[in-house]
Short mmCIF file of N, CA and C in Angstrom, two decimals:
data_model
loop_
_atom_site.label_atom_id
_atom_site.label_comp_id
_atom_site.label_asym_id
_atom_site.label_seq_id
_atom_site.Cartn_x
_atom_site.Cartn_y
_atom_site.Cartn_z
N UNK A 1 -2.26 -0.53 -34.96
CA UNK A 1 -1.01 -0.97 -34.37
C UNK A 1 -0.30 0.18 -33.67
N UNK A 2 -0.05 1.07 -34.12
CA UNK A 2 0.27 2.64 -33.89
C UNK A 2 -0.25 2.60 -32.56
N UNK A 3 -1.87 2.47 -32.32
CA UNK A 3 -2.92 2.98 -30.89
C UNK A 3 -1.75 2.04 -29.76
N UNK A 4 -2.03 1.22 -29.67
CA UNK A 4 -1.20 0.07 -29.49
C UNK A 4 -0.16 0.50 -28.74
N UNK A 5 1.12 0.89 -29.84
CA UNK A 5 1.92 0.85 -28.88
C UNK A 5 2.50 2.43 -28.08
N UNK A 6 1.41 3.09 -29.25
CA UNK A 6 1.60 4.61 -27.82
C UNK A 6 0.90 4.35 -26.61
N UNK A 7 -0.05 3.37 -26.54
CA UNK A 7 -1.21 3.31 -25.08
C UNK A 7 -0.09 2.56 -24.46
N UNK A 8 1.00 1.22 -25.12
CA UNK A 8 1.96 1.00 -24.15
C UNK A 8 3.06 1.75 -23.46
N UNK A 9 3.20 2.53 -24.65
CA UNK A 9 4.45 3.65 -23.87
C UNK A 9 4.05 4.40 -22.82
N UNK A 10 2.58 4.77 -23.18
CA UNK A 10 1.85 5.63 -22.22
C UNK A 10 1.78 5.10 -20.84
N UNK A 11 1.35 3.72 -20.60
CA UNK A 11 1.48 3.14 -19.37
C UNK A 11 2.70 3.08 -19.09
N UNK A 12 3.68 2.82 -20.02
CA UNK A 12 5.08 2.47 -18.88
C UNK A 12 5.54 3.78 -18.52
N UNK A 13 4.99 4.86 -19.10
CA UNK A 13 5.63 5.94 -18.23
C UNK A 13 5.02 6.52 -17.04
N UNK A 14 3.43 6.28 -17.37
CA UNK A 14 2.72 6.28 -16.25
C UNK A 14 2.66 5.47 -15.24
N UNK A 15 3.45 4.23 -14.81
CA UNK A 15 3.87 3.60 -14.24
C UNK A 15 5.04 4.00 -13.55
N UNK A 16 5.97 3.98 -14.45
CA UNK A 16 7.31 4.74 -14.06
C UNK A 16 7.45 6.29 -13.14
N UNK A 17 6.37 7.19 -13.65
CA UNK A 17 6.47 8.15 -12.89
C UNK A 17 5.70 7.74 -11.46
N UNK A 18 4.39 7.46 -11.29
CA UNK A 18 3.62 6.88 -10.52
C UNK A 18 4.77 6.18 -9.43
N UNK A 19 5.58 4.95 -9.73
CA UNK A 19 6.53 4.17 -8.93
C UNK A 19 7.92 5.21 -8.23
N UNK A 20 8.37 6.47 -8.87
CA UNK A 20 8.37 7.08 -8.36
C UNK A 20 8.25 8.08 -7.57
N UNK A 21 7.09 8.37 -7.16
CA UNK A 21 5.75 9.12 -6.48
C UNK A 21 6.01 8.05 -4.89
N UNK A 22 5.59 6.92 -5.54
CA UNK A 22 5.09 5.68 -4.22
C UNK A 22 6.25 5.59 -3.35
N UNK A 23 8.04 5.43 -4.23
CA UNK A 23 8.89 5.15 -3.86
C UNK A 23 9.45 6.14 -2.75
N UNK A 24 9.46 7.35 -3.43
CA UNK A 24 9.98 8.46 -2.50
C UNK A 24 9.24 8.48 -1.39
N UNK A 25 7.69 8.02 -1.41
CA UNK A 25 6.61 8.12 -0.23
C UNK A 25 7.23 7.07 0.99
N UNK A 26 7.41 6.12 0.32
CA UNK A 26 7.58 4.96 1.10
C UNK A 26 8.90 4.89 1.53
N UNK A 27 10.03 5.39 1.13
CA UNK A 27 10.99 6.15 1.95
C UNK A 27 10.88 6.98 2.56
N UNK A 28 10.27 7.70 2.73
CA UNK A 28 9.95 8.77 3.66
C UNK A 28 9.17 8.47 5.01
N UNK A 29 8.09 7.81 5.00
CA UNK A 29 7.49 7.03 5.44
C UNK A 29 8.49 5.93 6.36
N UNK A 30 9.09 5.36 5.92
CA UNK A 30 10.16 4.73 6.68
C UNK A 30 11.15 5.11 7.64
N UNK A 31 12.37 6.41 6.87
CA UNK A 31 12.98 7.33 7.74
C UNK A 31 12.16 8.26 9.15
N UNK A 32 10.53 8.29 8.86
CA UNK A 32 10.06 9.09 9.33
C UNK A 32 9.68 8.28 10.60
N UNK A 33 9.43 6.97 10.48
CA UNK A 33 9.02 5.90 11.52
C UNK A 33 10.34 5.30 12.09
N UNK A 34 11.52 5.28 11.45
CA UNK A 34 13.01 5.31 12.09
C UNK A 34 13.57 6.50 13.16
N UNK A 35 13.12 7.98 12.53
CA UNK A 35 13.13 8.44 13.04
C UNK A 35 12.55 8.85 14.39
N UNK A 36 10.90 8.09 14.88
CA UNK A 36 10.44 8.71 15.90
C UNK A 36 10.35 7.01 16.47
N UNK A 37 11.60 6.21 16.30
CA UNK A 37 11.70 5.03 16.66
C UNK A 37 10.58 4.44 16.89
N UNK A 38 8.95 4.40 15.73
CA UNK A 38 7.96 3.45 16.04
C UNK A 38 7.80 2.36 14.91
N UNK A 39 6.94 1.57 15.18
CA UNK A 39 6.87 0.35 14.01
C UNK A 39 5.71 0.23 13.47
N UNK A 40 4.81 1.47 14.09
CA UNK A 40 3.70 1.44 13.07
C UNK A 40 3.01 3.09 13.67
N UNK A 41 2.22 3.29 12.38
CA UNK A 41 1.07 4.77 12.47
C UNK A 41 0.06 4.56 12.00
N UNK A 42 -0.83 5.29 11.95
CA UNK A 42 -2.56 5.20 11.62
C UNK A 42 -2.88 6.40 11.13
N UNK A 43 -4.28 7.10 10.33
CA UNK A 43 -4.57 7.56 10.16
C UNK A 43 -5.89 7.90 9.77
N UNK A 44 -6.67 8.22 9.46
CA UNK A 44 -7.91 8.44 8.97
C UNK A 44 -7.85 8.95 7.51
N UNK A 45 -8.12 8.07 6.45
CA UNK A 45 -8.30 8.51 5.32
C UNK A 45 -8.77 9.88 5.01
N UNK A 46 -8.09 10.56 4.16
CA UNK A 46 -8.97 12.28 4.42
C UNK A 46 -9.67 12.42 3.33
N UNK A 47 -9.95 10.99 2.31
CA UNK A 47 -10.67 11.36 1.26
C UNK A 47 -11.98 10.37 1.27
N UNK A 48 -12.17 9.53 2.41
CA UNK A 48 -12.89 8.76 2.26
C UNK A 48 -13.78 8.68 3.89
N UNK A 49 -15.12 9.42 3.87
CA UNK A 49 -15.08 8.83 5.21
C UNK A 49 -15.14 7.61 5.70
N UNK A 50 -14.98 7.70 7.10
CA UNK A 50 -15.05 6.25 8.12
C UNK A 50 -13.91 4.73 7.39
N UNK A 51 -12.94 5.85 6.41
CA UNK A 51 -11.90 4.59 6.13
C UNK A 51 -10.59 4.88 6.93
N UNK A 52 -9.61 4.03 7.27
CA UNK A 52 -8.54 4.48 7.73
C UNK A 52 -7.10 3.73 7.22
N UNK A 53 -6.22 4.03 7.65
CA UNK A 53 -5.21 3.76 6.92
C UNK A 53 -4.13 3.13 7.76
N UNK A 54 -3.33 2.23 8.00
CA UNK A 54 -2.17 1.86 8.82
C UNK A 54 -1.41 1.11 8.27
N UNK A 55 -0.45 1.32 8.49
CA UNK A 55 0.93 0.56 8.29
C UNK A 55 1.77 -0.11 9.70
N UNK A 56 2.30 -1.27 9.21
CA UNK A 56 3.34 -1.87 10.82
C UNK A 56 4.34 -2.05 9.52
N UNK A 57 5.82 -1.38 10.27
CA UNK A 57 6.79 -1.44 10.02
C UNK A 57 8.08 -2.40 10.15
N UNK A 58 8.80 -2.87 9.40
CA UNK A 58 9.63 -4.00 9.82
C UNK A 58 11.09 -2.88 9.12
N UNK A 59 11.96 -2.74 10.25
CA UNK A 59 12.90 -1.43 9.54
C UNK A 59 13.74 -2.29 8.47
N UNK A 60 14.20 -1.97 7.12
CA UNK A 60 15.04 -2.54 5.94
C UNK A 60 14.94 -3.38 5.54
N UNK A 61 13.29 -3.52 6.07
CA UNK A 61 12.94 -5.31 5.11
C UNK A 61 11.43 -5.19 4.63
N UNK A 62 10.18 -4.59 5.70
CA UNK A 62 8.58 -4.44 5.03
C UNK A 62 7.90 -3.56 5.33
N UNK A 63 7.19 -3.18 4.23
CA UNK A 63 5.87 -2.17 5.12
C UNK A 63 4.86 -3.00 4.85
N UNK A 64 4.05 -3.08 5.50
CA UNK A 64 2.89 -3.82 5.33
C UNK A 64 1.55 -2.45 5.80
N UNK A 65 1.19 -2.34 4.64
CA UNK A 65 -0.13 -1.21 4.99
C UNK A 65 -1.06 -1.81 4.60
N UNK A 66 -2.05 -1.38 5.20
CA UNK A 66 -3.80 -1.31 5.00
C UNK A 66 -4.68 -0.65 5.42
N UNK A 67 -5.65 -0.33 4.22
CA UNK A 67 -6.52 0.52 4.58
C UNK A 67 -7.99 -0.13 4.40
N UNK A 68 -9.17 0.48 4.87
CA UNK A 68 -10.46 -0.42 4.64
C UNK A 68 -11.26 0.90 5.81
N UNK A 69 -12.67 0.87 5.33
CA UNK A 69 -13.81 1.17 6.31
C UNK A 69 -14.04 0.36 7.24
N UNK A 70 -14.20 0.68 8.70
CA UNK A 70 -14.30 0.22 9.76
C UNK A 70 -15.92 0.08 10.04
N UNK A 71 -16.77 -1.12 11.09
CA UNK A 71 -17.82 -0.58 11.31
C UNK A 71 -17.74 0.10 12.70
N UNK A 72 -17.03 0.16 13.42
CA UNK A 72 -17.29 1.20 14.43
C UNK A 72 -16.28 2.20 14.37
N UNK A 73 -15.95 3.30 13.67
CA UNK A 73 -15.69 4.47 13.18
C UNK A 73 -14.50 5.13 14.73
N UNK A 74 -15.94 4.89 15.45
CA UNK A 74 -15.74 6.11 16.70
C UNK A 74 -14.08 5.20 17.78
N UNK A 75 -14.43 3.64 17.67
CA UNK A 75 -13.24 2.75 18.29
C UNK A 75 -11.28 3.32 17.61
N UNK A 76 -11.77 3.22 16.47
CA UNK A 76 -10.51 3.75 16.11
C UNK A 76 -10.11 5.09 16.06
N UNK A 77 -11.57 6.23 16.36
CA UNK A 77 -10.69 7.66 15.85
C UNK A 77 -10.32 7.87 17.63
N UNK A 78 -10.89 6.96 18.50
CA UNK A 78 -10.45 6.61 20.19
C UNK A 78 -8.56 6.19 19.84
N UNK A 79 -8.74 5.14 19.27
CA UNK A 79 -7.30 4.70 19.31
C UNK A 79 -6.31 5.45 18.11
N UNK A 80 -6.52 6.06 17.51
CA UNK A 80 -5.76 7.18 17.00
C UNK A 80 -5.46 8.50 17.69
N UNK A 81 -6.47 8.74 18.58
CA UNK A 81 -6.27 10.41 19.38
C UNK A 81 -4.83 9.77 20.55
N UNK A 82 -5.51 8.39 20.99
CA UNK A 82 -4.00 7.42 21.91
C UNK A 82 -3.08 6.87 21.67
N UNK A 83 -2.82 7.46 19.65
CA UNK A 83 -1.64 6.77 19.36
C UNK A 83 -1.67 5.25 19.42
N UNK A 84 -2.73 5.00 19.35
CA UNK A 84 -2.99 2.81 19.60
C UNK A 84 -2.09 2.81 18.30
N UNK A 85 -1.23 2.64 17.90
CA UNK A 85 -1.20 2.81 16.32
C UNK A 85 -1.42 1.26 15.73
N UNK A 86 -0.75 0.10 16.08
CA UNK A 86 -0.39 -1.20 15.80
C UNK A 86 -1.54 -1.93 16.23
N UNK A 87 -2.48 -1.35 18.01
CA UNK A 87 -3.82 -1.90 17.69
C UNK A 87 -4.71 -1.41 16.74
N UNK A 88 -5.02 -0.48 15.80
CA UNK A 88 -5.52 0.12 14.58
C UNK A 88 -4.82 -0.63 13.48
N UNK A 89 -3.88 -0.49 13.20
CA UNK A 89 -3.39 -1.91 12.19
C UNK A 89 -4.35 -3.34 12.25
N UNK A 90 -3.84 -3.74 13.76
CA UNK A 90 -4.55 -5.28 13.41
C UNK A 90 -5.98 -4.82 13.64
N UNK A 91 -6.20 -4.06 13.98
CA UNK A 91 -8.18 -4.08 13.79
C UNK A 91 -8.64 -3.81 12.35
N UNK A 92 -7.99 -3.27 11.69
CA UNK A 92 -8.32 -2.92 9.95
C UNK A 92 -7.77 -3.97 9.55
N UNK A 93 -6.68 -5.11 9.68
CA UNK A 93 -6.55 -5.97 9.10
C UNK A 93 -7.01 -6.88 8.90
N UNK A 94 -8.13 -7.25 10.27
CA UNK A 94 -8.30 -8.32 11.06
C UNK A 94 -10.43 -7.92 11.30
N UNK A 95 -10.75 -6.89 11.51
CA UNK A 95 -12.22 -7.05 11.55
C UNK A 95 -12.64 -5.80 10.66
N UNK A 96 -12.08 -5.51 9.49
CA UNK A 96 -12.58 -4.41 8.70
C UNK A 96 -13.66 -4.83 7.64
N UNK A 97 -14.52 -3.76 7.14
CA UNK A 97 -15.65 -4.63 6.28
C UNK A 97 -14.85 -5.02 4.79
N UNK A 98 -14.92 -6.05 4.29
CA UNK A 98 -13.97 -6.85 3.59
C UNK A 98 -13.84 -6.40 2.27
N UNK A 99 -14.98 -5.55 1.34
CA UNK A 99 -15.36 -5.16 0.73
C UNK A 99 -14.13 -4.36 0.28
N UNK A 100 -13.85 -3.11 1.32
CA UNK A 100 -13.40 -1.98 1.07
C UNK A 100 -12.08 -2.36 1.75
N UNK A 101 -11.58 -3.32 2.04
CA UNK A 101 -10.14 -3.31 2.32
C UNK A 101 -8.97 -4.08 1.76
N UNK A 102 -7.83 -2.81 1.44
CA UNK A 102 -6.59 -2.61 0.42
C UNK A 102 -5.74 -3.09 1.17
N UNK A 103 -4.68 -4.04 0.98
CA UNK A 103 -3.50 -4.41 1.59
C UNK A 103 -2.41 -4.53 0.69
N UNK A 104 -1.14 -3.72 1.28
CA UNK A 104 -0.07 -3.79 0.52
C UNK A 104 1.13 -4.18 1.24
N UNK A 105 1.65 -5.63 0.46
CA UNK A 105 2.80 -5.84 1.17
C UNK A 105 3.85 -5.37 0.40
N UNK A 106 5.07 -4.48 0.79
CA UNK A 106 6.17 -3.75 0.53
C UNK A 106 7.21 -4.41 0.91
N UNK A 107 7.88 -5.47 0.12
CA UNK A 107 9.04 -5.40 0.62
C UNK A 107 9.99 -4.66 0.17
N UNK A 108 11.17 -4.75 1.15
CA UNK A 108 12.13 -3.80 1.33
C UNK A 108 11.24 -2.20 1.68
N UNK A 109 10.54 -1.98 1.90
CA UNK A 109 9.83 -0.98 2.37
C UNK A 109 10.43 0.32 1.84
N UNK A 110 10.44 -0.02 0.24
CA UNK A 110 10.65 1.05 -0.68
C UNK A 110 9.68 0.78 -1.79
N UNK A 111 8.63 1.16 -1.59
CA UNK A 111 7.65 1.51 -2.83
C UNK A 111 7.56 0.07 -3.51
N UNK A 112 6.27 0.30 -4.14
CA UNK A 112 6.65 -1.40 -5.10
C UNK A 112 7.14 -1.25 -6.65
N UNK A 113 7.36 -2.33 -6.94
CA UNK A 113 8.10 -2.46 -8.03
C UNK A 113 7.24 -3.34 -9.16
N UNK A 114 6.90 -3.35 -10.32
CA UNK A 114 6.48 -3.84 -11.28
C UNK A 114 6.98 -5.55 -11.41
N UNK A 115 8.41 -5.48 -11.44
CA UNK A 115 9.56 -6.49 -11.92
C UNK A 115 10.47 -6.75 -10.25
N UNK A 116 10.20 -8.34 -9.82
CA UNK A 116 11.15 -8.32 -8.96
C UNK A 116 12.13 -8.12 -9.38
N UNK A 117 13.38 -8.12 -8.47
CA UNK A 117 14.76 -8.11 -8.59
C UNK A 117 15.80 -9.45 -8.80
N UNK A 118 16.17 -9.90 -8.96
CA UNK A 118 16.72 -11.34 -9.02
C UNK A 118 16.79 -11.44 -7.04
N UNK A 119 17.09 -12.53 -6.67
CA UNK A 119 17.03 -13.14 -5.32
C UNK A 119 15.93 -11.72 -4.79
N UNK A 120 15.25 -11.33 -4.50
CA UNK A 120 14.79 -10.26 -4.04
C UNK A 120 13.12 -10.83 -3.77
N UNK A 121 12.24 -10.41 -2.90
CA UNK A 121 11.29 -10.70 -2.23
C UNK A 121 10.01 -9.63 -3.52
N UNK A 122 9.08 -10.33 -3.67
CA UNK A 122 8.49 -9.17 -4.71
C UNK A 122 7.09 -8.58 -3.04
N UNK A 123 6.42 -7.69 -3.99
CA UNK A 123 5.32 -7.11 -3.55
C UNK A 123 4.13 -7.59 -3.93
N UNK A 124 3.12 -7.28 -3.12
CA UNK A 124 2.07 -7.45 -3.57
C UNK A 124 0.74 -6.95 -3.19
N UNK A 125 -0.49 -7.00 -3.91
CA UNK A 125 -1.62 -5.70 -3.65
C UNK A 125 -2.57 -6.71 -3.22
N UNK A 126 -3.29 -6.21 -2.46
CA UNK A 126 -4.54 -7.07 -2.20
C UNK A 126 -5.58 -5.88 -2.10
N UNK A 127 -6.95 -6.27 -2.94
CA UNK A 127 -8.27 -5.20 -2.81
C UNK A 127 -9.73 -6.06 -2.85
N UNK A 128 -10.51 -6.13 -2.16
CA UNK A 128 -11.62 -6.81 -2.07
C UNK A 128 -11.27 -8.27 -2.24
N UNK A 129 -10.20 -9.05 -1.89
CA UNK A 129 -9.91 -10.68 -1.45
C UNK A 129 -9.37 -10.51 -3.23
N UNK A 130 -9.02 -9.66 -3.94
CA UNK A 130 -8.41 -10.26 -5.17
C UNK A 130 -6.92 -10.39 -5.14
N UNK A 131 -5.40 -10.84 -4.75
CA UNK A 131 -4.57 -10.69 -5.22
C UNK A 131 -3.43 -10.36 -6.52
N UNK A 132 -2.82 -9.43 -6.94
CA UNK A 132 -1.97 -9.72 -7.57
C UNK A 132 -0.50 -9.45 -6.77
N UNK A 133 0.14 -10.21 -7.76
CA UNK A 133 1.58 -10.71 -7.02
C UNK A 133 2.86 -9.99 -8.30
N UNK A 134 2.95 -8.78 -7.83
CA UNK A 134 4.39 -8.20 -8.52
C UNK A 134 5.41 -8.88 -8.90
N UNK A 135 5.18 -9.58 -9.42
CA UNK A 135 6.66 -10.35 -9.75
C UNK A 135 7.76 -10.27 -11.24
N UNK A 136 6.46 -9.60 -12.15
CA UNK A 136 6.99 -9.49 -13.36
C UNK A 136 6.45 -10.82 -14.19
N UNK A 137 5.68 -11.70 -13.11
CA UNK A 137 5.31 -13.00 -14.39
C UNK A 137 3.95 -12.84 -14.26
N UNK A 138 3.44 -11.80 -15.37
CA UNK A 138 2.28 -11.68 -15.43
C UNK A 138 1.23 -13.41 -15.99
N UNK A 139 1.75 -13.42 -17.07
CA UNK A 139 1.10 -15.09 -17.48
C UNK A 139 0.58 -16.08 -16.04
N UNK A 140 1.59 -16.17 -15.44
CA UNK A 140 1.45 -17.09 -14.40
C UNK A 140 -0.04 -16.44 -13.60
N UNK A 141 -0.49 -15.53 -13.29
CA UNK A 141 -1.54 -14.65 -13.03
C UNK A 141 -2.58 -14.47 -14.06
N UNK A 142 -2.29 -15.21 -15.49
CA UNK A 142 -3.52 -14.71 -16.52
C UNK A 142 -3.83 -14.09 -16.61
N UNK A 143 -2.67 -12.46 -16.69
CA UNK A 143 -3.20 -11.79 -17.50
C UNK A 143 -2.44 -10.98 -18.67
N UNK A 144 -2.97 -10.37 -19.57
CA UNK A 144 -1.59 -9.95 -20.51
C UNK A 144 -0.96 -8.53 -20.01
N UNK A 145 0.66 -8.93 -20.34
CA UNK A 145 1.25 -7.44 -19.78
C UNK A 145 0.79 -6.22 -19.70
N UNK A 146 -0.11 -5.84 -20.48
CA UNK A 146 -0.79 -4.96 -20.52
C UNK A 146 -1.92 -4.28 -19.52
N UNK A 147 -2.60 -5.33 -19.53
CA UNK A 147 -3.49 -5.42 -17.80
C UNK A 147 -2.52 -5.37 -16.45
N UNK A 148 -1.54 -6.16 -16.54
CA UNK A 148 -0.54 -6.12 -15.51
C UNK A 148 -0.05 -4.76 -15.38
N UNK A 149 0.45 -3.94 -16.28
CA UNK A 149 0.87 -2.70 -16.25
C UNK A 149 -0.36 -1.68 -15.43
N UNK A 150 -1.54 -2.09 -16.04
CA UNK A 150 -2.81 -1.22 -15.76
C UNK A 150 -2.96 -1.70 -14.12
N UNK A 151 -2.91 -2.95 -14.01
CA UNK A 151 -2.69 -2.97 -12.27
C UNK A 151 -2.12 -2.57 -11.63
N UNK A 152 -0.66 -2.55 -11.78
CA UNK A 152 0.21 -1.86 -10.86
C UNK A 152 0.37 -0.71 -10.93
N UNK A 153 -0.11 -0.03 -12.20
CA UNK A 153 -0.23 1.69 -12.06
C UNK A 153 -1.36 1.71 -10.99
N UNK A 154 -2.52 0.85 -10.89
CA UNK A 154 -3.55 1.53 -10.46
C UNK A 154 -2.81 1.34 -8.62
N UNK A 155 -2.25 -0.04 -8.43
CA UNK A 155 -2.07 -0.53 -7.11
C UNK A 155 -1.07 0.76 -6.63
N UNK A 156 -0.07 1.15 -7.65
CA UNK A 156 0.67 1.95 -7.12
C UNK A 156 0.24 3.44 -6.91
N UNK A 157 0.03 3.54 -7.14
CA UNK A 157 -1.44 5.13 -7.33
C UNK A 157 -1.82 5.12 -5.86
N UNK A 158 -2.90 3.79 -6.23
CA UNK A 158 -3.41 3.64 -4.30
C UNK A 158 -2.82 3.43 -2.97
N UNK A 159 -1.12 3.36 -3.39
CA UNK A 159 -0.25 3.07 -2.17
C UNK A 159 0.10 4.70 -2.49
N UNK A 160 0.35 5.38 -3.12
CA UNK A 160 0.77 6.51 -3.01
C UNK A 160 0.02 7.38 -1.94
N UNK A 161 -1.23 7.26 -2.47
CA UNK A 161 -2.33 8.17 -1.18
C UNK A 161 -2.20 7.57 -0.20
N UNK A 162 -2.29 6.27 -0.08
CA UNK A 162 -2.29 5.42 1.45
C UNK A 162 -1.28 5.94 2.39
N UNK A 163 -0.04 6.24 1.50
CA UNK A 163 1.57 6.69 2.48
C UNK A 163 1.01 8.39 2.84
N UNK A 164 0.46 8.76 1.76
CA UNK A 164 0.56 10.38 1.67
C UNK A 164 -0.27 10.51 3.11
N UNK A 165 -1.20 9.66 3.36
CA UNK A 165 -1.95 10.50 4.76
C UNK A 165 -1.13 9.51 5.91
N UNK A 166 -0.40 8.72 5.70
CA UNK A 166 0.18 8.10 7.02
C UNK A 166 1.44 9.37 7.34
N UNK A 167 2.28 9.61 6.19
CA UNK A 167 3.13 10.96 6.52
C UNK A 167 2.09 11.86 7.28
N UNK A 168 1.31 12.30 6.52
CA UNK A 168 1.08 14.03 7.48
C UNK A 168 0.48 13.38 8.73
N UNK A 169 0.14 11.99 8.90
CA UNK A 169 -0.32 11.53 10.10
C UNK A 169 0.89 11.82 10.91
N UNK A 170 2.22 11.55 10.47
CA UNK A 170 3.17 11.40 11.33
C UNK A 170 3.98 12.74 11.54
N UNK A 171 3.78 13.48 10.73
CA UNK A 171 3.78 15.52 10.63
C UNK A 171 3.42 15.90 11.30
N UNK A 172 1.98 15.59 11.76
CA UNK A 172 1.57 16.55 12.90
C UNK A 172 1.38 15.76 14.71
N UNK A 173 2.26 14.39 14.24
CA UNK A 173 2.80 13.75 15.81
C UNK A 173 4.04 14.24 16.03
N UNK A 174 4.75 14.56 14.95
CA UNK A 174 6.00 15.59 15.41
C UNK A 174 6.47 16.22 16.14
#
């Protein structure tokens, strides 16, 4: 019983710190695309080859990112050297190999959240066609809080890197 509920404490803090990691990213990420007045950036994954990364921006309401391996590699690192940024979005959204592609919808385009907010829009992760839906009603999803916790640490983890290379993408367009 003991294992139990230190492995729960353990996740909610690893959650908790993690959500603030994503959060500060995804503000930043936002001000940073406010700032150079665009609505979306791209990048090239720097830990994965031939994957890439994009986000389209909706200012004080979504980020919508995704990342996935492309099969023609060379089309997008073309439309990244030209700033295509939003045609690189819908081409990873829209003809990426299906397998390997992550989609995160952000609303309020501040990091995601475990627990919606009352009237508030939740988030949600998408990875190889599986959804989960942030809402805080794990049951309704079948699974126990516990797994739910282990998802959104992991979903939030993977939005953390996803923002981290769209920033220095947008660092060195500066």
């Amino acid at each position: 019983m003991l294992t139990r509920v230190a492995l729960c404490c353990s996740l909610v803090a690893a959650v908790s710190l993690a959500a603030a990691s994503a959060a500060s990213l995804a503000k930043e990420l936002s001000a940073a695309l406010d700032a150079a007045k665009l609505d979306s950036v791209a990048a090239k994954d720097p830990t994965t080859p031939d994957t890439y990364v994009a986000a389209l921006y909706f200012p004080g309401a979504q980020l919508l990112v995704v990342s996935a391996k492309y099969t023609a590699p060379q089309l997008l690192d073309e439309r990244l050297v030209k700033k295509e940024y939003r045609d690189t979005y819908i081409d990873l959204s829209s003809a990426s190999v299906p397998e390997t592609k992550v989609f995160i919808q952000d609303a309020g385009a501040d990091g995601l959240k475990a627990k919606r907010e009352e009237n508030q829009a939740f988030d949600i992760y998408e990875a190889a066609g599986k959804s989960t839906i942030f809402d805080g009603d794990w049951k309704k999803q079948k699974m126990s809080e516990q797994e739910y916790l282990k998802a959104f640490a992991s979903a939030d983890e993977r939005y953390a890197a996803m923002l981290a290379a769209l920033i220095a993408q947008m660092k060195k367009t500066s």
